[in-house]
Tab-separated table of C-alpha atoms and ligand atoms in Angstrom:
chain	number	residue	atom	x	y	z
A	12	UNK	CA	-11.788	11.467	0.368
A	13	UNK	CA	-13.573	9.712	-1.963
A	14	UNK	CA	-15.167	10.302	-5.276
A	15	UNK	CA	-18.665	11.030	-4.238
A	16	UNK	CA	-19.697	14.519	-5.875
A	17	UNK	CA	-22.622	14.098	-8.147
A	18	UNK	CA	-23.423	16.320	-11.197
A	19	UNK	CA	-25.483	19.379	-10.124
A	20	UNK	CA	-27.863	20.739	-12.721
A	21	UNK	CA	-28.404	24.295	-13.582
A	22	UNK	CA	-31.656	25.074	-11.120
A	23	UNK	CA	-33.233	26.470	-14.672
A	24	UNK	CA	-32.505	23.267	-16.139
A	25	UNK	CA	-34.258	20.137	-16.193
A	26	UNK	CA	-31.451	16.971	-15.159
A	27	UNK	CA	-30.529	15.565	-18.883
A	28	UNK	CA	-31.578	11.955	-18.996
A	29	UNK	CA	-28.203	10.570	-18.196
A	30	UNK	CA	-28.285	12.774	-15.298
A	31	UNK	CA	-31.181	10.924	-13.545
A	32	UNK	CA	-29.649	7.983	-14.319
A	33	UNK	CA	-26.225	8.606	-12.344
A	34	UNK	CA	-28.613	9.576	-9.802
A	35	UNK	CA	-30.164	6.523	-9.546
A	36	UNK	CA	-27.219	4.214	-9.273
A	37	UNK	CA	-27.202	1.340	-6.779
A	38	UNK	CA	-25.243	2.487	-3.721
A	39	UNK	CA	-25.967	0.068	-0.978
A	40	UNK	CA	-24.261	-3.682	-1.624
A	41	UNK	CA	-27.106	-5.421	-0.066
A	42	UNK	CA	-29.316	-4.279	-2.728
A	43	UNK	CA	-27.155	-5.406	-5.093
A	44	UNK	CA	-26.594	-8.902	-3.729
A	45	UNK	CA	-30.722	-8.608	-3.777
A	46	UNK	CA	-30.501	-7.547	-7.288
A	47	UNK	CA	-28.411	-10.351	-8.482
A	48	UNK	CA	-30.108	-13.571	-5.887
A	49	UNK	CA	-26.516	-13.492	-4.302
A	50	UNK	CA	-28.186	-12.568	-1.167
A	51	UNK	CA	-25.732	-15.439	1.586
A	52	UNK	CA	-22.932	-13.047	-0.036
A	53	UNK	CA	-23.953	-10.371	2.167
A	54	UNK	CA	-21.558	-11.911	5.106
A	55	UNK	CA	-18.248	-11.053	3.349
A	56	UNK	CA	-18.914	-7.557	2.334
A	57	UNK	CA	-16.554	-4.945	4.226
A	58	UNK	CA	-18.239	-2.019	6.035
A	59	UNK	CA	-14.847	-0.213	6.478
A	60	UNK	CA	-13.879	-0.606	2.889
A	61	UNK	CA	-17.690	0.585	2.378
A	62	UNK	CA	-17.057	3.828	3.995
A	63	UNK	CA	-13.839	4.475	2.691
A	64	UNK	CA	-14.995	3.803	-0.890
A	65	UNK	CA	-18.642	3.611	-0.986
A	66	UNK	CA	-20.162	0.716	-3.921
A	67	UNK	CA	-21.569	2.846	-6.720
A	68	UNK	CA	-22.847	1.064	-9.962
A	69	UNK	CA	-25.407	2.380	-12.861
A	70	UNK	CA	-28.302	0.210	-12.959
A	71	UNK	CA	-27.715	-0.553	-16.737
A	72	UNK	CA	-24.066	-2.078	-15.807
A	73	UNK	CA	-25.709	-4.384	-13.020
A	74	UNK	CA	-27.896	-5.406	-15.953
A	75	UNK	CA	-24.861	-6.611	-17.467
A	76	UNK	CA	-24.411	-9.133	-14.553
A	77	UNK	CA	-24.671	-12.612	-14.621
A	78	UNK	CA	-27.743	-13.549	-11.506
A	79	UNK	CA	-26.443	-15.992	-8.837
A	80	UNK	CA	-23.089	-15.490	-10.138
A	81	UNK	CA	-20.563	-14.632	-6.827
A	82	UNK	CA	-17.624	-14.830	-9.535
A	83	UNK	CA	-19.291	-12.237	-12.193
A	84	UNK	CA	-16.198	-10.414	-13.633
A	85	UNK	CA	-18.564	-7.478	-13.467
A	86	UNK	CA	-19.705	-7.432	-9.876
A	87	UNK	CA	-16.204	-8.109	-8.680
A	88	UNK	CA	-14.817	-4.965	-9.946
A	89	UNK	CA	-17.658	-3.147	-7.813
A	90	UNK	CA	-18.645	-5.047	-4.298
A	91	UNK	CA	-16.278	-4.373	-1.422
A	92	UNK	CA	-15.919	-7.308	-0.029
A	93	UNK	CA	-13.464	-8.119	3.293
A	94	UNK	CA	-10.415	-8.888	0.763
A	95	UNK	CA	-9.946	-5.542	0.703
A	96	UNK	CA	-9.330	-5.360	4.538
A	97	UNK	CA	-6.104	-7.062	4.458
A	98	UNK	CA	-3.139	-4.245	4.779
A	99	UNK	CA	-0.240	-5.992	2.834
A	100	UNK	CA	3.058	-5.025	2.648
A	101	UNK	CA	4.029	-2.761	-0.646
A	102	UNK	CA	0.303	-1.774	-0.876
A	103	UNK	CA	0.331	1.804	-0.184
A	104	UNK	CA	-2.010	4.500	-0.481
A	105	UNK	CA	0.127	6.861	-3.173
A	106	UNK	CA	0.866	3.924	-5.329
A	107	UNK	CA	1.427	6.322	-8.160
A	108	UNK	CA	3.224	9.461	-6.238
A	109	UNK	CA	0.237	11.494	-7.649
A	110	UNK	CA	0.486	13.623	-4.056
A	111	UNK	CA	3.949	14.753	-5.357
A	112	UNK	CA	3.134	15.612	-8.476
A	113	UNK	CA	0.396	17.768	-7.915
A	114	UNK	CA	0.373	21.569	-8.222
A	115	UNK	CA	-2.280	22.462	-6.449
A	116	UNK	CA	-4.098	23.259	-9.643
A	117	UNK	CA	-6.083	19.801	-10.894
A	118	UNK	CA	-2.902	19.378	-13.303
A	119	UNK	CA	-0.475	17.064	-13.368
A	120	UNK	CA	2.047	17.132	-16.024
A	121	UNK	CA	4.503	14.465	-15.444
A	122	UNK	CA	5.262	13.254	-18.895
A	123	UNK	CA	6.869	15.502	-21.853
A	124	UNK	CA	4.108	17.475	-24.047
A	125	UNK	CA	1.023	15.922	-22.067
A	126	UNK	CA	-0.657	16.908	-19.077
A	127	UNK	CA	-3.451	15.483	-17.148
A	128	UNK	CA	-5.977	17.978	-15.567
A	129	UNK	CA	-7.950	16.134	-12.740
A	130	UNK	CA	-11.120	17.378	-14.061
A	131	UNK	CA	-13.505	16.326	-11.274
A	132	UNK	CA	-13.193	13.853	-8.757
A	133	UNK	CA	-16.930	12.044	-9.576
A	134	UNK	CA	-17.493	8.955	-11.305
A	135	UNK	CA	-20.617	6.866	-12.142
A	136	UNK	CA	-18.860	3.701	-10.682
A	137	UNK	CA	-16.684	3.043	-8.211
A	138	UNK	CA	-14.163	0.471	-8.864
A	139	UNK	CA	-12.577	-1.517	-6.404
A	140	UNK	CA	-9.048	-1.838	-7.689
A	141	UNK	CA	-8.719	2.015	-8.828
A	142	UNK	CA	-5.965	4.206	-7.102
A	143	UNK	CA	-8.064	7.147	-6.770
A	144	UNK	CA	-10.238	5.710	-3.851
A	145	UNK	CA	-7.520	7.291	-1.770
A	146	UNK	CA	-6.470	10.529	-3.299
A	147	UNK	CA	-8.132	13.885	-2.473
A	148	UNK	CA	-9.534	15.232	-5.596
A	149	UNK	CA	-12.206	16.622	-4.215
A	150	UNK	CA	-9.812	19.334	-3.423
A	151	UNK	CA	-7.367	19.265	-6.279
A	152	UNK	CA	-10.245	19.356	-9.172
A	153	UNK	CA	-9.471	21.928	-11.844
A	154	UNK	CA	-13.590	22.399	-12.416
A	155	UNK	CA	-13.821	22.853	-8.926
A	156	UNK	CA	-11.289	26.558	-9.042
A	157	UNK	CA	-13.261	27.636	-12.506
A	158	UNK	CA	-10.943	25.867	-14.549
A	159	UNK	CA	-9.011	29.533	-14.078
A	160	UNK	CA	-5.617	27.638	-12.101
A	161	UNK	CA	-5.699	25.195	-14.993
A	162	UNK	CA	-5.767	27.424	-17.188
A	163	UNK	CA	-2.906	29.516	-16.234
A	164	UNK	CA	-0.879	26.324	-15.098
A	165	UNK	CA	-1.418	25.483	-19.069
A	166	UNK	CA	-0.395	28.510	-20.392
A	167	UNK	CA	2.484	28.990	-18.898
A	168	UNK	CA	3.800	25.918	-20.648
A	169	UNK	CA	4.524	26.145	-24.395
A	170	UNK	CA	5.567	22.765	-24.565
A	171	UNK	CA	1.849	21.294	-23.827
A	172	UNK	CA	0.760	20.116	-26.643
A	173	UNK	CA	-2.013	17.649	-25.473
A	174	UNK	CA	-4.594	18.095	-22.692
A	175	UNK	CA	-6.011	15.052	-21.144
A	176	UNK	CA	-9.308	15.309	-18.971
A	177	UNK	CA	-8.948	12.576	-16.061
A	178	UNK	CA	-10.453	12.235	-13.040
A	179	UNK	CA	-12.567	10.895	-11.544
A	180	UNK	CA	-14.339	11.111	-15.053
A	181	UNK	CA	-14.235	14.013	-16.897
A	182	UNK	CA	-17.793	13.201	-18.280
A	183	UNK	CA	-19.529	13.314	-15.064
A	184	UNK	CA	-19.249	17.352	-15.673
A	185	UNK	CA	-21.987	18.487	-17.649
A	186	UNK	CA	-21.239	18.989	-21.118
A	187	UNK	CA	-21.992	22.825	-20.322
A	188	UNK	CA	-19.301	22.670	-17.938
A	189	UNK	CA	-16.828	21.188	-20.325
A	190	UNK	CA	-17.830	23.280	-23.313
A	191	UNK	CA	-16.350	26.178	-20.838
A	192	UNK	CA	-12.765	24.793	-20.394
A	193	UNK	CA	-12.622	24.097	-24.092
A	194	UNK	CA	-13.595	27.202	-25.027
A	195	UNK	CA	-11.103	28.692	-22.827
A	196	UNK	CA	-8.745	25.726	-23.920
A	197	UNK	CA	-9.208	27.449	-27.836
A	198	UNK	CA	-7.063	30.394	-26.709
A	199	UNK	CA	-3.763	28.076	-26.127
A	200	UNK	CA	-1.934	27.937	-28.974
A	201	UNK	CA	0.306	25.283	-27.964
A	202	UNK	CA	-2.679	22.791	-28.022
A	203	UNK	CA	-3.025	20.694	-30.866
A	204	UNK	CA	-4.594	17.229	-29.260
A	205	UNK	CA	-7.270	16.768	-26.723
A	206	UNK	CA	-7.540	13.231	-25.109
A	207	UNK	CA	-10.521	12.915	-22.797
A	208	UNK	CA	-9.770	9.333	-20.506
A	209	UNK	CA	-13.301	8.190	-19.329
A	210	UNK	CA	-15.392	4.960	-18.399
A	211	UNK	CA	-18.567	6.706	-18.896
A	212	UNK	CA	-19.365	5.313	-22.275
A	213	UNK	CA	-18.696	2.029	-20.727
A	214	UNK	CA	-21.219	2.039	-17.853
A	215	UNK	CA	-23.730	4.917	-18.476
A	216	UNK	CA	-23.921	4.913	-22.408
A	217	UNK	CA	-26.485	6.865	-22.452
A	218	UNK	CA	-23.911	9.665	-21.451
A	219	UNK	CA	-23.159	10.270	-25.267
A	220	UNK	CA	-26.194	12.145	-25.851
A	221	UNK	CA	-26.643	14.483	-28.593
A	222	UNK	CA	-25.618	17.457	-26.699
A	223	UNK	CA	-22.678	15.818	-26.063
A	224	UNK	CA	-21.962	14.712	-29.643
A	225	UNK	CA	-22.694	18.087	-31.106
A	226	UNK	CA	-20.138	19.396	-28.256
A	227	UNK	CA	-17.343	16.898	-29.543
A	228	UNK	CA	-17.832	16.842	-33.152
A	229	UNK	CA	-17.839	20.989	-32.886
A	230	UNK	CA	-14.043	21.174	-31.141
A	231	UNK	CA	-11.155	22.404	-33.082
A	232	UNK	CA	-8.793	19.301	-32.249
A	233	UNK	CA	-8.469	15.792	-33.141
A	234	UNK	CA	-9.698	14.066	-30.111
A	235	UNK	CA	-9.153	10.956	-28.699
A	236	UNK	CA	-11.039	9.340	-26.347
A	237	UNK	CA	-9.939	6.497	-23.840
A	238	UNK	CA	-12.541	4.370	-22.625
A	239	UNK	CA	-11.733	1.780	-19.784
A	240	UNK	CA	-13.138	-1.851	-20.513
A	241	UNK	CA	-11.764	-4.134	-18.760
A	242	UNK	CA	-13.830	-7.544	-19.768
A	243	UNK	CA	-16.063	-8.368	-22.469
A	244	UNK	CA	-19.240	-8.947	-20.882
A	245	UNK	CA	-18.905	-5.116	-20.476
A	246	UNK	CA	-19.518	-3.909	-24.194
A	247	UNK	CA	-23.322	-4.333	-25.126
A	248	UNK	CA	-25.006	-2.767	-27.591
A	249	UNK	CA	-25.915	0.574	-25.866
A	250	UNK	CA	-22.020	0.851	-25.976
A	251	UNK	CA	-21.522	-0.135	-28.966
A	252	UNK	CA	-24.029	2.427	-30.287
A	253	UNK	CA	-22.435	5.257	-28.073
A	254	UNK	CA	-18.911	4.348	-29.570
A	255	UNK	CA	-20.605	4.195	-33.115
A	256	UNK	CA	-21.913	7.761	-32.264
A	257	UNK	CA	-18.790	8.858	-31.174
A	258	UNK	CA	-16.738	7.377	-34.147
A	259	UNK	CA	-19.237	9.372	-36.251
A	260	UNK	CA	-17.924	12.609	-34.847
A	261	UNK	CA	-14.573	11.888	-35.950
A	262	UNK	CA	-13.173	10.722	-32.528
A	263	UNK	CA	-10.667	8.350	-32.604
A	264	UNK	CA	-11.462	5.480	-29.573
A	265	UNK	CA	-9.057	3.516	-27.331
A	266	UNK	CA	-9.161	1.687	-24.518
A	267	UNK	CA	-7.038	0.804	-21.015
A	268	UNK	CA	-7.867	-2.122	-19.039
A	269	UNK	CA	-6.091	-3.122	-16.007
A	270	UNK	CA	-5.093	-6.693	-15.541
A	271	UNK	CA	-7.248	-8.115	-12.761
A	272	UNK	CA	-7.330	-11.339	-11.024
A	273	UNK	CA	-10.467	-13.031	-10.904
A	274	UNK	CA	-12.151	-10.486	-13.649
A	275	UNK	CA	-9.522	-11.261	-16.902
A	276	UNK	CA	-6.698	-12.788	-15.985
A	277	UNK	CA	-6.967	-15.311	-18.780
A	278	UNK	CA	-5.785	-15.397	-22.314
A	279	UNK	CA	-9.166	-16.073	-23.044
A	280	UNK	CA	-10.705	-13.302	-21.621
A	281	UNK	CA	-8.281	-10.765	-22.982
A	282	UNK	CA	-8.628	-11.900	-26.739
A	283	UNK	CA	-12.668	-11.824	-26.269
A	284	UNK	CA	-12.286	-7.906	-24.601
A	285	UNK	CA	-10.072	-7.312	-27.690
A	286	UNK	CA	-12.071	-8.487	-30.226
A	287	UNK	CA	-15.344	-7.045	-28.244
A	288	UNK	CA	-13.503	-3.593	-28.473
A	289	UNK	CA	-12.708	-4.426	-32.383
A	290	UNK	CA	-16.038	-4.696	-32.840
A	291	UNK	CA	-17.255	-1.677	-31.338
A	292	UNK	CA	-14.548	0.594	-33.248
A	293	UNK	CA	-12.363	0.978	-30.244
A	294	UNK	CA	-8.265	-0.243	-30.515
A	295	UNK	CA	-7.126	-1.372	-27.152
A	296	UNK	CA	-4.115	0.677	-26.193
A	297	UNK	CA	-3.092	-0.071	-22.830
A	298	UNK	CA	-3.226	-3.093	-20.349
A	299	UNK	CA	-1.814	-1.972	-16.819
A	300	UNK	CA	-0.385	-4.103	-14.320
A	301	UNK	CA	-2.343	-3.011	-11.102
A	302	UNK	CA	-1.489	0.022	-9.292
A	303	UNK	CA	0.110	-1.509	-6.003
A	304	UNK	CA	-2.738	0.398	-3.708
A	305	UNK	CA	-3.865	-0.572	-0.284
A	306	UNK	CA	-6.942	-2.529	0.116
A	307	UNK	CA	-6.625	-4.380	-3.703
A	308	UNK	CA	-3.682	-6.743	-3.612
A	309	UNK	CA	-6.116	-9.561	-3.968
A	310	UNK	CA	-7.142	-8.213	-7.615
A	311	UNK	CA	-3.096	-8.766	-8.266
A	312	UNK	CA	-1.393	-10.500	-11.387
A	313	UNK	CA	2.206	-11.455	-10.812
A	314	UNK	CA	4.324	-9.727	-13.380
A	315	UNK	CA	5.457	-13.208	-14.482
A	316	UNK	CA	1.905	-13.982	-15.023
A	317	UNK	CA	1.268	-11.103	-16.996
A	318	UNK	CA	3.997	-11.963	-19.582
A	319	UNK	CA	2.853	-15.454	-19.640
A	320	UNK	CA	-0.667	-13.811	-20.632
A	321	UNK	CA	1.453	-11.597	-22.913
A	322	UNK	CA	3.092	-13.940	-24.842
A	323	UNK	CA	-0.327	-16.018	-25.367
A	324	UNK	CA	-2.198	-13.112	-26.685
A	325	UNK	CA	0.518	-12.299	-29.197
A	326	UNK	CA	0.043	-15.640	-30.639
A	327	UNK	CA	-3.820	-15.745	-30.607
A	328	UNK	CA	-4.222	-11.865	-31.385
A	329	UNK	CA	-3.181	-9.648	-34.648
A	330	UNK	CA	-0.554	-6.833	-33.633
A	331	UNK	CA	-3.181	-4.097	-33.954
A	332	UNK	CA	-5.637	-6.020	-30.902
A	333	UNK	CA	-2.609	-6.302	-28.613
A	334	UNK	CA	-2.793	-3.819	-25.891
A	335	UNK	CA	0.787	-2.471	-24.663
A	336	UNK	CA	1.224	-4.145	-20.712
A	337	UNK	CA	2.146	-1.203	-19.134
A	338	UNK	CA	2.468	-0.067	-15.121
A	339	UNK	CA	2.475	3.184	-13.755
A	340	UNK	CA	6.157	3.992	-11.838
A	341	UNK	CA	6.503	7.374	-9.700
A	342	UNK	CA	9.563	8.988	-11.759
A	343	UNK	CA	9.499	7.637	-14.766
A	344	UNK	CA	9.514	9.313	-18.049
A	345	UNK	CA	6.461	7.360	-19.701
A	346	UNK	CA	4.944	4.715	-18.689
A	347	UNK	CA	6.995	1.418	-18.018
A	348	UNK	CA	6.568	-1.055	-20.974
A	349	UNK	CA	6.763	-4.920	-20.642
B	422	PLP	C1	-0.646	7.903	-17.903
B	422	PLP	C2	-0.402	9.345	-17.826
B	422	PLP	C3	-0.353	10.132	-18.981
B	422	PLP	C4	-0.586	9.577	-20.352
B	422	PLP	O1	0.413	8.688	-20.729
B	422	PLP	P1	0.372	8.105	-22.218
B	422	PLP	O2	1.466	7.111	-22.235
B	422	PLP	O3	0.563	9.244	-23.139
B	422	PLP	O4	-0.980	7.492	-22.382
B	422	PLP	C5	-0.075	11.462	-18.843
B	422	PLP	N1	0.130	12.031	-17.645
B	422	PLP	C6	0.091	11.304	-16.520
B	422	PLP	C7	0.329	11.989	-15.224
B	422	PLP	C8	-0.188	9.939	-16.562
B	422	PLP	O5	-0.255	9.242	-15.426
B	423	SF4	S1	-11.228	3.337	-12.525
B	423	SF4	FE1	-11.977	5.286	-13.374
B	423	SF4	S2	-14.196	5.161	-13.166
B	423	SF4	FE2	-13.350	3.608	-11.818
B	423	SF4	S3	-13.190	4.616	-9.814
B	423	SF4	FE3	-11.232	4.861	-10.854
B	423	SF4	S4	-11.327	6.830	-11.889
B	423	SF4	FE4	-13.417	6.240	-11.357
């Protein structure tokens, strides 16, 4: 199962803007290889990896591309291409042991005083390297039961202090829908922090609308929000403005990239992402070593590598633009720091 759901407006309602624009995503990779005069590519894309994982990319991050570039750091995190054919050895399809910690509710609370509610299994993009191409959301969403086995999952834990919206992406709900789990969300005591991870502002800006804005700036919490960046070239100025927007409202803005051959696995492009994130008001927070999942061992950065990369931005980068290097382990108490 794949992320694939799409946003379904209210029949009374007219589809908001960013709406039509999710809608109108490219989904078929020859179209894009049209879009971007990279048309001879066409003979490496992967039809199995295409049904598995179908390409999906908002116009407005295509625009972003560089034409007649094969190597775009953009385009590679989207195109399925026959790399992702290979089955290798160690590349699994639970890289994160997700399926074990799931409680048949959307939530997953695996670390102390946090837990993660799979909020919807959409997204507006579909990235290659991303573990969720093979987990089942589409049954384990928490929006999908009402939010109601979320809820009581929640409550029955005192020690919860922070609720983080995942997915998929969170902001592929409507904000109608989310404005119902946080109002529901307002009769937990134990909450005190909501953290919302999305890549929304990052591909569809136009996402942040005012509705949305009035919706964040109105909840009772500090809120943090976690974009997902993962190169330079990604922040333009319609993100820039939605971050500015959101910044406005009080929310407080990360971001987690995931080390990725071939898209910023050099020292150079991780101080330009940091400094592109500086300048949109965002603090990087994380940079993940790849999530060992079948079909994307050729987006891989030895761990060696990574420290190498490590140890270069430390000397190029002040302490506050260095992101944490960070993988995912099943069992663990947090993540594992480098
Ligand atoms: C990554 C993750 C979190 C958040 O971890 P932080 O280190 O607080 O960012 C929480 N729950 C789960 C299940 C996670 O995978
Ligand atoms: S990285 Fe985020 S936006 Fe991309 S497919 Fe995975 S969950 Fe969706």
């Amino acid at each position: 199962m794949q992320p694939v759901m799409i946003p379904v407006p209210s029949p009374t309602r007219q589809p908001e803007r960013w709406q039509t624009l999710w809608r109108d995503a490219v989904r078929d990779p020859v179209e894009l290889l049209r879009l971007l005069g990279l048309d001879a590519l066409a003979a490496r894309l992967s039809v199995p990896a295409t049904a598995q994982f179908p390409l999906r990319v908002p116009r407005g991050f295509v625009a972003r591309m560089r034409r007649g570039d094969p190597h775009d750091p953009l385009l590679r995190q989207v195109l399925p291409l026959d790399d992702e054919d290979r089955l290798v050895p160690g590349f699994t399809l639970d890289a994160v042991g997700d399926a074990a910690a799931k409680g048949g509710t959307g939530v997953i609370h695996k670390y102390e005083g946090r837990a993660l509610l799979i909020a919807t299994g959409s997204c507006a993009i579909h990235c290659r390297y991303c573990f969720r191409r093979h987990f089942p959301y589409a049954e384990e969403t928490a929006a999908a039961a009402g939010w109601a086995s979320a809820l009581d999952a929640l409550r029955r834990d005192p020690t919860l202090h922070e609720v983080i919206l995942s997915g998929g992406d969170p902001l592929s709900l409507s904000t109608a829908k989310l404005a119902e789990l946080t109002g529901a969300l307002r009769s937990l005591p134990q909450v005190t922090r909501l953290r919302i991870h999305t890549r929304l502002p990052v591909v569809l800006p136009e996402r942040i609308d005012g509705e949305f804005l009035d919706w964040i700036g109105a909840l009772p919490w500090p809120v943090v929000v976690v974009l997902h960046a993962n190169h330079a070239k990604e922040i333009d100025a319609g993100v820039r403005a939605a971050c500015a927007a959101l910044r406005a409202r009080g929310v407080h803005l990360l971001n987690q990239a995931v080390l990725l051959r071939g898209v910023n696995d050099s020292a150079d492009a991780l101080v330009e992402l940091s400094e592109a994130l500086f300048t949109a008001g965002v603090l990087p927070y994380y940079l993940h070593l790849l999530d060992r999942v079948q079909g994307t061992a050729h987006f891989e950065v030895p761990e060696a590598e990574a420290l190498a990369l490590r140890a270069a931005l430390h000397a190029r980068l002040p302490g506050f633009l260095l992101p944490r290097l960070a993988r995912e382990q099943p069992g663990q108490p947090g993540k594992t720091l480098y």
